[in-house]
Amino acid sequence: MAATVAVTQCLTVNILVEALTGGEVPTIVNLFTLATASVSTVVAVQAEFHNRTQDRLNALTDFLVTRLSEIDERTTDHNAGFVEGYLLSHGRESTVRPLASPGNGRRTD
């Protein structure tokens, strides 16, 4: 939007100055207008890229949350059943001990 306004302004100023005075617009004015148009175009492209990236990240986040929730539901049910089954087969007085880390290499009995 700003690039369109800058280019239109540049063309209008050049046409008016040429038609009314017969002179030329200073080069610095044309360069400033060109720089404004260039910068505003780059900013617009970056903003569009940012919006698209944000939309994709939101979609990916929603997908991952849904998928992880499904996995958690299945895993939680499976683990709960495993622990309950273990406790029922060994009596309530038995304890559930965590597995030793594989990097340790020694028994902790």
mmCIF file of C-alpha atoms in Angstrom:
data_model
loop_
_atom_site.group_PDB
_atom_site.id
_atom_site.type_symbol
_atom_site.label_atom_id
_atom_site.label_comp_id
_atom_site.label_asym_id
_atom_site.label_seq_id
_atom_site.Cartn_x
_atom_site.Cartn_y
_atom_site.Cartn_z
ATOM 1 C CA MET A 1 0.000 0.000 0.000
ATOM 2 C CA ALA A 2 2.705 2.472 0.971
ATOM 3 C CA ALA A 3 4.739 1.534 -2.111
ATOM 4 C CA THR A 4 1.769 2.317 -4.344
ATOM 5 C CA VAL A 5 1.290 5.668 -2.652
ATOM 6 C CA ALA A 6 5.011 6.494 -2.940
ATOM 7 C CA VAL A 7 5.195 5.632 -6.636
ATOM 8 C CA THR A 8 1.976 7.545 -7.366
ATOM 9 C CA GLN A 9 3.313 10.531 -5.466
ATOM 10 C CA CYS A 10 6.586 10.416 -7.379
ATOM 11 C CA LEU A 11 4.844 10.259 -10.759
ATOM 12 C CA THR A 12 2.402 13.026 -9.828
ATOM 13 C CA VAL A 13 5.165 15.337 -8.601
ATOM 14 C CA ASN A 14 7.274 14.713 -11.691
ATOM 15 C CA ILE A 15 4.340 15.342 -14.055
ATOM 16 C CA LEU A 16 3.202 18.497 -12.227
ATOM 17 C CA VAL A 17 6.678 20.005 -11.967
ATOM 18 C CA GLU A 18 7.363 19.285 -15.635
ATOM 19 C CA ALA A 19 3.998 20.660 -16.765
ATOM 20 C CA LEU A 20 3.900 23.774 -14.586
ATOM 21 C CA THR A 21 7.520 24.918 -14.438
ATOM 22 C CA GLY A 22 9.266 23.091 -17.240
ATOM 23 C CA GLY A 23 11.989 22.030 -14.788
ATOM 24 C CA GLU A 24 12.892 18.745 -13.213
ATOM 25 C CA VAL A 25 12.284 17.377 -9.746
ATOM 26 C CA PRO A 26 15.531 17.142 -7.771
ATOM 27 C CA THR A 27 17.126 13.712 -7.908
ATOM 28 C CA ILE A 28 17.113 13.423 -4.120
ATOM 29 C CA VAL A 29 13.297 13.600 -4.088
ATOM 30 C CA ASN A 30 13.023 10.821 -6.664
ATOM 31 C CA LEU A 31 15.586 8.691 -4.804
ATOM 32 C CA PHE A 32 13.745 9.234 -1.517
ATOM 33 C CA THR A 33 10.486 8.155 -3.114
ATOM 34 C CA LEU A 34 12.162 5.105 -4.650
ATOM 35 C CA ALA A 35 13.702 4.172 -1.291
ATOM 36 C CA THR A 36 10.334 4.556 0.448
ATOM 37 C CA ALA A 37 8.661 2.319 -2.107
ATOM 38 C CA SER A 38 11.406 -0.301 -1.826
ATOM 39 C CA VAL A 39 11.391 -0.394 1.957
ATOM 40 C CA SER A 40 7.611 -0.557 2.162
ATOM 41 C CA THR A 41 7.565 -3.437 -0.338
ATOM 42 C CA VAL A 42 10.138 -5.382 1.689
ATOM 43 C CA VAL A 43 8.196 -4.751 4.911
ATOM 44 C CA ALA A 44 4.946 -5.900 3.272
ATOM 45 C CA VAL A 45 6.568 -9.120 2.021
ATOM 46 C CA GLN A 46 8.062 -9.814 5.446
ATOM 47 C CA ALA A 47 4.713 -9.191 7.138
ATOM 48 C CA GLU A 48 2.971 -11.610 4.767
ATOM 49 C CA PHE A 49 5.676 -14.220 5.353
ATOM 50 C CA HIS A 50 5.320 -13.772 9.107
ATOM 51 C CA ASN A 51 1.531 -14.197 8.941
ATOM 52 C CA ARG A 52 1.794 -17.354 6.840
ATOM 53 C CA THR A 53 4.458 -18.805 9.108
ATOM 54 C CA GLN A 54 2.383 -18.010 12.189
ATOM 55 C CA ASP A 55 -0.679 -19.681 10.655
ATOM 56 C CA ARG A 56 1.335 -22.802 9.854
ATOM 57 C CA LEU A 57 2.783 -22.916 13.366
ATOM 58 C CA ASN A 58 -0.693 -22.564 14.865
ATOM 59 C CA ALA A 59 -1.983 -25.412 12.708
ATOM 60 C CA LEU A 60 1.011 -27.566 13.631
ATOM 61 C CA THR A 61 0.547 -26.777 17.326
ATOM 62 C CA ASP A 62 -3.136 -27.724 17.190
ATOM 63 C CA PHE A 63 -2.285 -30.974 15.411
ATOM 64 C CA LEU A 64 0.429 -31.859 17.914
ATOM 65 C CA VAL A 65 -1.784 -31.076 20.902
ATOM 66 C CA THR A 66 -4.529 -33.303 19.500
ATOM 67 C CA ARG A 67 -2.133 -36.104 18.662
ATOM 68 C CA LEU A 68 -0.332 -35.967 22.008
ATOM 69 C CA SER A 69 -3.656 -35.970 23.834
ATOM 70 C CA GLU A 70 -4.662 -39.137 21.966
ATOM 71 C CA ILE A 71 -1.324 -40.774 22.785
ATOM 72 C CA ASP A 72 -1.603 -39.719 26.425
ATOM 73 C CA GLU A 73 -5.095 -41.195 26.720
ATOM 74 C CA ARG A 74 -3.967 -44.537 25.308
ATOM 75 C CA THR A 75 -0.698 -44.642 27.257
ATOM 76 C CA THR A 76 -2.218 -43.569 30.554
ATOM 77 C CA ASP A 77 -4.883 -46.268 30.309
ATOM 78 C CA HIS A 78 -2.301 -48.889 29.399
ATOM 79 C CA ASN A 79 0.082 -47.976 32.216
ATOM 80 C CA ALA A 80 -2.714 -47.756 34.780
ATOM 81 C CA GLY A 81 -3.894 -51.230 33.835
ATOM 82 C CA PHE A 82 -0.367 -52.596 33.980
ATOM 83 C CA VAL A 83 0.294 -51.267 37.481
ATOM 84 C CA GLU A 84 -3.092 -52.422 38.768
ATOM 85 C CA GLY A 85 -2.526 -55.874 37.296
ATOM 86 C CA TYR A 86 0.921 -56.078 38.854
ATOM 87 C CA LEU A 87 -0.393 -55.082 42.259
ATOM 88 C CA LEU A 88 -3.286 -57.576 42.059
ATOM 89 C CA SER A 89 -0.992 -60.456 41.111
ATOM 90 C CA HIS A 90 1.565 -59.725 43.855
ATOM 91 C CA GLY A 91 -0.768 -58.574 46.609
ATOM 92 C CA ARG A 92 -1.351 -55.068 47.888
ATOM 93 C CA GLU A 93 1.704 -55.109 50.128
ATOM 94 C CA SER A 94 4.128 -55.255 47.190
ATOM 95 C CA THR A 95 5.752 -52.071 46.021
ATOM 96 C CA VAL A 96 6.371 -50.870 42.525
ATOM 97 C CA ARG A 97 10.004 -49.898 42.093
ATOM 98 C CA PRO A 98 11.304 -47.849 39.171
ATOM 99 C CA LEU A 99 13.718 -49.465 36.769
ATOM 100 C CA ALA A 100 17.389 -48.648 37.208
ATOM 101 C CA SER A 101 18.853 -46.365 34.579
ATOM 102 C CA PRO A 102 20.603 -48.322 31.804
ATOM 103 C CA GLY A 103 23.761 -46.217 32.104
ATOM 104 C CA ASN A 104 24.282 -47.159 35.750
ATOM 105 C CA GLY A 105 25.327 -50.770 35.167
ATOM 106 C CA ARG A 106 24.944 -51.996 38.774
ATOM 107 C CA ARG A 107 22.055 -53.427 40.696
ATOM 108 C CA THR A 108 20.433 -51.524 43.509
ATOM 109 C CA ASP A 109 18.732 -54.465 45.303
#
